[in-house]
Amino acid sequence: QLLTQEIQAFNAKNADELEAFRIKFLGSKGILKSLFGDFKAVDNSLKKEIGQELNQLRQLANDTLNSQKGILESSKVKTKSNTDFTRPAEPIDIGARHPISIVKNQILDVFSRIGFTVSEGPEIEDDWHNFTALNLPEYHPARDMQDTFFIEQDPDILLRTHTSSVQVRFMENNQPPIRTISPGRVFRNEDISARAHCIFHQVEGLYIDTDVSFADLKQTLIYFTKEMFGKSRIRLRPSYFPFTEPSAEVDIYWGLQTETDYKITKGTGWLEIMGCGMVDPNVLKNVNIDPEKYSGYAFGMGIERIAMLLYQIPDIRMFYENDLRFIDQFKSVI
Ligand code: PHE
C-alpha cells in the first residue's frame, strides 16, 4: 500500500526523475523485480491474493511511467519553443501592379466616366477582323504599315496588329449607339529598341451614333488628355488610316523638364500619343451598319508610350524585363 501511494504521488519534473522512477520500480534490479522474486517463497494459500496485488502494482507503475512520459514530452514542446506569439507578424510582401496595368486602368476609368464600356477580343485573329473588314482588302499597300506575325496562311490566321479587330467584332454583335473601349496586347514584327517592341498594349475607342462629328472626337480627346495628364495642350496632324476618313494623329505637348522628356519626345517636347479619325463608311458597311444613318469616330493609343511619359521610363524594354527593382517602384500606386 505504501508503494501504491508512492507511485500515485509520483510527479516527474524532468526526464532524469522519470528515469530514476523507472529504474527504482521497473528496472532489472528494481523493487517489483525483487518483490516478484520474493513471491516464490509465499505460502500457496496466499499466492492468489498477493499475486493479484503484485500485478496491479506493476500495472500501476507502468501506467504512471507512460503517462508521466507523455506529460513531460508535451510540456517539452512548449518550453523548447522560443516563439513570442505576441510579436507583430512579418509583413507579407504584396507585390506591385505592373505599370501597364496601372495606366490601362486609368485610361479605362477616364472613358468609363463618359459612358464607354470595355470590350475584349482574341489575340489570335483572322484576316477579316484584323484587316479586311477595316477597309484593308488583300494586296492593300497599307497592310505593310503593320508588320504582321502570321500563324497560318490561306486562310490567314495571325497575331492581331491592333485592337481595332475587337471593334469590328463589337460592331458585328451590337447595334448603335455604340460606345466601347478595347484594351489589349498587340503584336508587330518590328525591331526591338528603346522606343519600339514587337509586343505592346493598346487601348482603342469607338463611338457610333447618329450625328457624330469630328468636333465630338476633338472634345473627347481634350477631355481625355486633361484627365490623364492634367494638361490638354494637344495638336492634331492630318494622317492616313484605311479605316478612318479623315484621319489624324494626336500629339500632346509635354514639355522638356527632364532628360527623359528629351529622350521620349526626341527633344521637341511633343509626343505622338494616338491615331484617330471618323470611321470610314466602308467599315460600317462591312459590319452591316447603315452609313447613311450613322457616323462615328475611332481612336487608338499605345499604353507603353503614355506610361513612359507619366512615369518617366526611358526605355520600353523595361516593361517586359520583369526586373523587380523596376516593378517594385510601383508599389505605392494602386
Ligand atoms: N489601329 C490604329 C493603329 O493601331 C490606331 C487607330 C485606331 C487609328 C482608330 C485610327 C483610328 O495604329
Short mmCIF file of C-alpha atoms and ligand atoms in Angstrom, two decimals:
data_model
loop_
_atom_site.label_atom_id
_atom_site.label_comp_id
_atom_site.label_asym_id
_atom_site.label_seq_id
_atom_site.Cartn_x
_atom_site.Cartn_y
_atom_site.Cartn_z
CA GLN A 1 0.00 0.00 0.00
CA LEU A 2 2.82 2.36 0.79
CA LEU A 3 4.30 1.58 -2.58
CA THR A 4 0.97 2.24 -4.27
CA GLN A 5 0.78 5.64 -2.60
CA GLU A 6 4.35 6.48 -3.58
CA ILE A 7 3.69 5.57 -7.20
CA GLN A 8 0.45 7.52 -7.32
CA ALA A 9 2.12 10.61 -5.86
CA PHE A 10 4.95 10.50 -8.37
CA ASN A 11 5.27 13.65 -10.43
CA ALA A 12 8.30 13.82 -12.69
CA LYS A 13 9.86 17.27 -13.10
CA ASN A 14 12.25 16.12 -15.80
CA ALA A 15 13.47 13.16 -17.77
CA ASP A 16 16.11 12.27 -15.16
CA GLU A 17 13.49 11.88 -12.44
CA LEU A 18 11.40 9.76 -14.74
CA GLU A 19 14.32 7.50 -15.50
CA ALA A 20 15.11 7.18 -11.79
CA PHE A 21 11.49 6.16 -11.22
CA ARG A 22 11.69 3.53 -13.91
CA ILE A 23 14.92 2.08 -12.53
CA LYS A 24 13.59 2.09 -8.99
CA PHE A 25 10.36 0.25 -9.70
CA LEU A 26 10.64 -1.48 -13.04
CA GLY A 27 14.38 -1.86 -13.62
CA SER A 28 16.10 -5.28 -13.68
CA LYS A 29 17.18 -4.66 -10.07
CA GLY A 30 14.04 -2.73 -9.19
CA ILE A 31 11.51 -3.12 -6.42
CA LEU A 32 8.99 -5.05 -8.46
CA LYS A 33 11.58 -7.48 -9.71
CA SER A 34 12.62 -8.26 -6.17
CA LEU A 35 9.01 -8.49 -4.98
CA PHE A 36 8.26 -11.00 -7.71
CA GLY A 37 11.40 -12.85 -6.60
CA ASP A 38 10.09 -12.98 -3.02
CA PHE A 39 6.73 -14.12 -4.35
CA LYS A 40 8.13 -17.63 -4.99
CA ALA A 41 8.51 -18.09 -1.24
CA VAL A 42 4.94 -17.06 -0.43
CA ASP A 43 2.67 -19.69 1.02
CA ASN A 44 0.46 -21.32 -1.59
CA SER A 45 -2.75 -20.25 0.20
CA LEU A 46 -1.76 -16.57 -0.17
CA LYS A 47 -0.38 -16.80 -3.70
CA LYS A 48 -3.56 -15.85 -5.45
CA GLU A 49 -4.21 -12.72 -3.43
CA ILE A 50 -0.65 -11.45 -3.32
CA GLY A 51 -0.15 -12.30 -6.98
CA GLN A 52 -3.07 -10.07 -7.90
CA GLU A 53 -1.74 -7.24 -5.78
CA LEU A 54 1.70 -7.50 -7.31
CA ASN A 55 0.26 -7.48 -10.82
CA GLN A 56 -1.82 -4.43 -10.01
CA LEU A 57 1.23 -2.71 -8.59
CA ARG A 58 3.26 -3.44 -11.71
CA GLN A 59 0.43 -2.24 -13.90
CA LEU A 60 0.19 0.98 -11.91
CA ALA A 61 3.94 1.60 -12.19
CA ASN A 62 3.84 1.03 -15.94
CA ASP A 63 0.84 3.32 -16.41
CA THR A 64 2.42 6.03 -14.31
CA LEU A 65 5.65 5.82 -16.23
CA ASN A 66 3.83 6.19 -19.57
CA SER A 67 1.52 8.98 -18.53
CA GLN A 68 4.35 10.99 -16.92
CA LYS A 69 6.39 10.49 -20.05
CA GLY A 70 3.54 11.90 -22.11
CA ILE A 71 3.17 14.92 -19.89
CA LEU A 72 6.89 15.63 -19.99
CA GLU A 73 7.01 15.39 -23.76
CA SER A 74 4.11 17.74 -24.40
CA SER A 75 5.50 20.30 -21.99
CA LYS A 76 8.87 19.93 -23.69
CA VAL A 77 7.35 21.19 -26.96
CA LYS A 78 6.11 24.27 -25.19
CA THR A 79 9.23 25.12 -23.29
CA LYS A 80 11.54 24.38 -26.19
CA SER A 81 9.84 26.90 -28.50
CA ASN A 82 11.10 30.45 -28.11
CA THR A 83 8.29 31.84 -30.21
CA ASP A 84 6.78 35.01 -28.86
CA PHE A 85 3.23 34.86 -30.08
CA THR A 86 2.59 38.46 -29.10
CA ARG A 87 5.09 39.80 -31.64
CA PRO A 88 3.67 41.53 -34.73
CA ALA A 89 3.79 39.24 -37.79
CA GLU A 90 6.31 39.51 -40.61
CA PRO A 91 4.84 41.88 -43.18
CA ILE A 92 3.55 39.98 -46.22
CA ASP A 93 5.21 41.06 -49.44
CA ILE A 94 2.20 42.02 -51.54
CA GLY A 95 3.94 42.94 -54.77
CA ALA A 96 3.06 45.76 -57.10
CA ARG A 97 0.73 46.29 -60.01
CA HIS A 98 2.56 46.46 -63.31
CA PRO A 99 2.75 49.99 -64.73
CA ILE A 100 1.00 48.81 -67.90
CA SER A 101 -1.97 47.68 -65.79
CA ILE A 102 -1.92 50.86 -63.76
CA VAL A 103 -2.08 53.09 -66.83
CA LYS A 104 -4.56 50.84 -68.62
CA ASN A 105 -6.93 51.00 -65.65
CA GLN A 106 -6.55 54.76 -65.54
CA ILE A 107 -7.45 55.09 -69.22
CA LEU A 108 -10.46 52.79 -68.84
CA ASP A 109 -11.56 54.79 -65.86
CA VAL A 110 -11.42 58.10 -67.70
CA PHE A 111 -13.54 56.76 -70.56
CA SER A 112 -15.99 54.86 -68.40
CA ARG A 113 -16.89 58.19 -66.82
CA ILE A 114 -18.27 59.35 -70.18
CA GLY A 115 -20.21 56.19 -70.90
CA PHE A 116 -17.75 53.86 -72.65
CA THR A 117 -17.97 50.15 -71.92
CA VAL A 118 -14.97 47.81 -72.07
CA SER A 119 -14.78 45.12 -74.75
CA GLU A 120 -12.14 42.48 -75.35
CA GLY A 121 -11.33 40.04 -78.11
CA PRO A 122 -8.87 37.28 -79.09
CA GLU A 123 -5.16 37.90 -79.62
CA ILE A 124 -5.12 35.36 -82.43
CA GLU A 125 -7.25 36.82 -85.18
CA ASP A 126 -8.40 36.07 -88.69
CA ASP A 127 -7.71 38.25 -91.67
CA TRP A 128 -11.27 39.60 -91.76
CA HIS A 129 -11.31 41.14 -88.30
CA ASN A 130 -7.75 42.47 -88.34
CA PHE A 131 -7.67 43.75 -91.95
CA THR A 132 -10.40 43.17 -94.49
CA ALA A 133 -13.38 44.46 -92.51
CA LEU A 134 -11.30 47.52 -91.63
CA ASN A 135 -11.14 48.52 -95.28
CA LEU A 136 -7.81 46.82 -95.92
CA PRO A 137 -8.60 44.34 -98.68
CA GLU A 138 -5.96 41.85 -99.81
CA TYR A 139 -2.96 43.49 -101.53
CA HIS A 140 -3.84 46.83 -99.97
CA PRO A 141 -0.48 48.59 -99.57
CA ALA A 142 -1.42 49.83 -96.09
CA ARG A 143 -1.12 46.25 -94.82
CA ASP A 144 2.62 46.86 -94.90
CA MET A 145 2.19 49.62 -92.30
CA GLN A 146 1.79 46.90 -89.72
CA ASP A 147 4.34 44.14 -89.97
CA THR A 148 2.28 41.12 -89.20
CA PHE A 149 3.15 37.85 -87.48
CA PHE A 150 1.29 35.20 -89.46
CA ILE A 151 0.38 31.92 -87.82
CA GLU A 152 -1.23 30.30 -90.83
CA GLN A 153 -1.66 31.42 -94.39
CA ASP A 154 -4.58 30.98 -96.72
CA PRO A 155 -6.89 31.50 -94.96
CA ASP A 156 -4.78 33.86 -92.89
CA ILE A 157 -4.60 33.49 -89.15
CA LEU A 158 -2.39 36.00 -87.39
CA LEU A 159 -1.49 37.76 -84.17
CA ARG A 160 -3.60 40.90 -84.13
CA THR A 161 -1.64 44.02 -85.02
CA HIS A 162 -4.10 46.35 -83.29
CA THR A 163 -7.21 46.10 -81.13
CA SER A 164 -9.32 47.61 -83.95
CA SER A 165 -10.14 43.94 -84.55
CA VAL A 166 -12.13 43.99 -81.31
CA GLN A 167 -14.12 46.96 -82.57
CA VAL A 168 -15.07 45.01 -85.69
CA ARG A 169 -16.29 42.14 -83.53
CA PHE A 170 -18.20 44.55 -81.33
CA MET A 171 -19.94 46.22 -84.29
CA GLU A 172 -20.87 42.82 -85.69
CA ASN A 173 -22.65 41.97 -82.47
CA ASN A 174 -24.12 45.29 -81.36
CA GLN A 175 -26.28 47.96 -82.89
CA PRO A 176 -25.62 51.72 -82.48
CA PRO A 177 -25.41 53.70 -80.33
CA ILE A 178 -22.02 52.12 -79.62
CA ARG A 179 -19.53 53.47 -77.14
CA THR A 180 -16.81 50.99 -76.38
CA ILE A 181 -13.18 50.88 -75.48
CA SER A 182 -10.92 47.92 -76.23
CA PRO A 183 -7.72 47.33 -74.29
CA GLY A 184 -5.31 44.54 -75.16
CA ARG A 185 -1.99 43.16 -76.25
CA VAL A 186 -0.93 43.55 -79.88
CA PHE A 187 1.94 42.16 -81.94
CA ARG A 188 4.07 43.59 -84.71
CA ASN A 189 7.15 42.21 -86.36
CA GLU A 190 9.34 45.17 -85.52
CA ASP A 191 12.93 45.53 -84.42
CA ILE A 192 13.18 45.90 -80.67
CA SER A 193 14.69 49.16 -79.46
CA ALA A 194 14.31 51.66 -76.63
CA ARG A 195 11.21 53.05 -78.37
CA ALA A 196 9.64 50.04 -80.07
CA HIS A 197 8.81 46.45 -79.19
CA CYS A 198 7.23 43.56 -81.03
CA ILE A 199 4.64 43.16 -78.27
CA PHE A 200 2.88 46.16 -76.83
CA HIS A 201 -0.51 47.25 -75.49
CA GLN A 202 -3.23 49.40 -76.94
CA VAL A 203 -6.49 50.93 -75.94
CA GLU A 204 -8.77 51.70 -78.84
CA GLY A 205 -12.06 53.56 -78.63
CA LEU A 206 -15.13 53.60 -80.84
CA TYR A 207 -18.21 55.78 -80.81
CA ILE A 208 -21.05 55.31 -83.29
CA ASP A 209 -24.37 57.09 -83.24
CA THR A 210 -26.43 59.45 -85.35
CA ASP A 211 -24.76 62.83 -85.98
CA VAL A 212 -21.33 62.11 -84.53
CA SER A 213 -18.91 64.74 -85.79
CA PHE A 214 -15.19 65.45 -85.75
CA ALA A 215 -15.88 68.13 -83.11
CA ASP A 216 -17.15 65.39 -80.79
CA LEU A 217 -13.92 63.49 -81.34
CA LYS A 218 -11.79 66.52 -80.62
CA GLN A 219 -13.67 67.38 -77.47
CA THR A 220 -13.32 63.81 -76.22
CA LEU A 221 -9.57 63.95 -76.84
CA ILE A 222 -9.26 67.20 -74.92
CA TYR A 223 -11.25 65.71 -72.06
CA PHE A 224 -9.09 62.59 -72.07
CA THR A 225 -5.72 64.34 -72.11
CA LYS A 226 -6.81 66.73 -69.40
CA GLU A 227 -7.98 63.89 -67.13
CA MET A 228 -5.00 61.70 -67.87
CA PHE A 229 -2.14 64.19 -67.87
CA GLY A 230 -3.57 67.23 -66.14
CA LYS A 231 -2.87 69.17 -69.30
CA SER A 232 -4.71 69.34 -72.56
CA ARG A 233 -2.41 71.07 -75.00
CA ILE A 234 -2.73 68.79 -77.98
CA ARG A 235 -2.38 69.11 -81.73
CA LEU A 236 -3.94 67.08 -84.50
CA ARG A 237 -1.81 66.31 -87.51
CA PRO A 238 -3.55 65.09 -90.67
CA SER A 239 -2.70 61.45 -91.26
CA TYR A 240 -3.91 58.34 -93.01
CA PHE A 241 -5.56 55.19 -91.76
CA PRO A 242 -7.54 52.92 -94.09
CA PHE A 243 -10.40 52.63 -91.57
CA THR A 244 -10.91 56.33 -90.86
CA GLU A 245 -11.53 59.34 -93.07
CA PRO A 246 -10.47 61.98 -92.29
CA SER A 247 -7.66 60.71 -90.07
CA ALA A 248 -5.32 62.44 -87.67
CA GLU A 249 -2.50 61.80 -85.30
CA VAL A 250 -2.68 63.32 -81.85
CA ASP A 251 0.38 64.86 -80.19
CA ILE A 252 0.44 66.09 -76.64
CA TYR A 253 2.74 68.88 -75.52
CA TRP A 254 4.61 67.51 -72.57
CA GLY A 255 7.48 70.00 -72.23
CA LEU A 256 11.16 69.40 -71.62
CA GLN A 257 11.82 69.33 -67.94
CA THR A 258 13.82 66.15 -67.55
CA GLU A 259 16.35 64.20 -69.51
CA THR A 260 13.74 61.51 -70.07
CA ASP A 261 11.37 64.12 -71.55
CA TYR A 262 14.12 64.91 -74.06
CA LYS A 263 14.56 61.25 -74.89
CA ILE A 264 10.89 60.35 -75.21
CA THR A 265 9.87 63.43 -77.19
CA LYS A 266 13.06 63.47 -79.28
CA GLY A 267 13.87 66.90 -77.96
CA THR A 268 10.68 68.57 -79.22
CA GLY A 269 8.50 68.44 -76.10
CA TRP A 270 5.73 66.90 -78.25
CA LEU A 271 4.82 63.23 -78.15
CA GLU A 272 2.53 61.40 -80.54
CA ILE A 273 0.10 59.50 -78.34
CA MET A 274 -2.61 58.24 -80.67
CA GLY A 275 -4.21 57.87 -84.07
CA CYS A 276 -7.81 58.77 -84.68
CA GLY A 277 -10.43 59.72 -87.23
CA MET A 278 -14.00 59.39 -88.43
CA VAL A 279 -14.95 55.77 -89.12
CA ASP A 280 -14.81 55.12 -92.86
CA PRO A 281 -18.30 54.39 -94.31
CA ASN A 282 -16.86 51.23 -95.89
CA VAL A 283 -16.10 49.85 -92.44
CA LEU A 284 -19.68 50.47 -91.32
CA LYS A 285 -20.98 48.72 -94.44
CA ASN A 286 -18.75 45.72 -93.74
CA VAL A 287 -20.43 45.19 -90.39
CA ASN A 288 -23.96 45.96 -91.61
CA ILE A 289 -24.35 49.38 -90.04
CA ASP A 290 -26.05 51.89 -92.32
CA PRO A 291 -23.52 54.68 -93.09
CA GLU A 292 -26.33 56.96 -94.28
CA LYS A 293 -27.86 56.86 -90.85
CA TYR A 294 -24.86 56.55 -88.56
CA SER A 295 -21.42 58.04 -88.25
CA GLY A 296 -18.69 57.60 -85.69
CA TYR A 297 -15.17 58.22 -84.57
CA ALA A 298 -12.39 55.88 -83.52
CA PHE A 299 -9.05 56.31 -81.85
CA GLY A 300 -6.22 54.10 -80.73
CA MET A 301 -3.30 54.64 -78.40
CA GLY A 302 -0.29 52.74 -77.12
CA ILE A 303 -0.31 52.23 -73.37
CA GLU A 304 3.50 51.97 -73.10
CA ARG A 305 4.01 55.41 -74.64
CA ILE A 306 1.71 57.01 -72.13
CA ALA A 307 3.18 55.12 -69.20
CA MET A 308 6.68 56.15 -70.28
CA LEU A 309 5.64 59.76 -70.24
CA LEU A 310 3.77 59.62 -66.94
CA TYR A 311 6.37 57.62 -65.05
CA GLN A 312 9.48 58.88 -66.82
CA ILE A 313 10.50 55.49 -68.15
CA PRO A 314 13.26 55.99 -70.72
CA ASP A 315 13.24 52.55 -72.35
CA ILE A 316 10.21 50.49 -73.45
CA ARG A 317 12.10 47.23 -72.85
CA MET A 318 11.95 47.84 -69.10
CA PHE A 319 8.25 46.91 -69.16
CA TYR A 320 8.96 43.32 -70.16
CA GLU A 321 12.17 42.51 -68.30
CA ASN A 322 10.32 41.93 -65.02
CA ASP A 323 13.24 43.31 -63.05
CA LEU A 324 11.92 43.64 -59.50
CA ARG A 325 13.93 46.82 -58.96
CA PHE A 326 11.75 48.37 -61.68
CA ILE A 327 8.41 46.80 -60.76
CA ASP A 328 8.76 47.41 -57.02
CA GLN A 329 8.81 51.13 -57.65
CA PHE A 330 5.11 50.98 -58.46
CA LYS A 331 4.13 49.54 -55.08
CA SER A 332 2.58 52.74 -53.84
CA VAL A 333 0.37 53.13 -56.91
CA ILE A 334 -2.98 51.38 -56.87
N1 PHE B 1 -5.44 50.97 -85.26
C1 PHE B 1 -4.50 52.07 -85.36
C2 PHE B 1 -3.12 51.57 -85.01
O1 PHE B 1 -3.00 50.56 -84.43
C3 PHE B 1 -4.85 53.21 -84.47
C4 PHE B 1 -6.14 53.86 -84.84
C5 PHE B 1 -7.32 53.44 -84.29
C6 PHE B 1 -6.17 54.87 -85.75
C7 PHE B 1 -8.52 54.03 -84.62
C8 PHE B 1 -7.34 55.50 -86.11
C9 PHE B 1 -8.50 55.06 -85.53
O2 PHE B 1 -2.15 52.20 -85.34
#
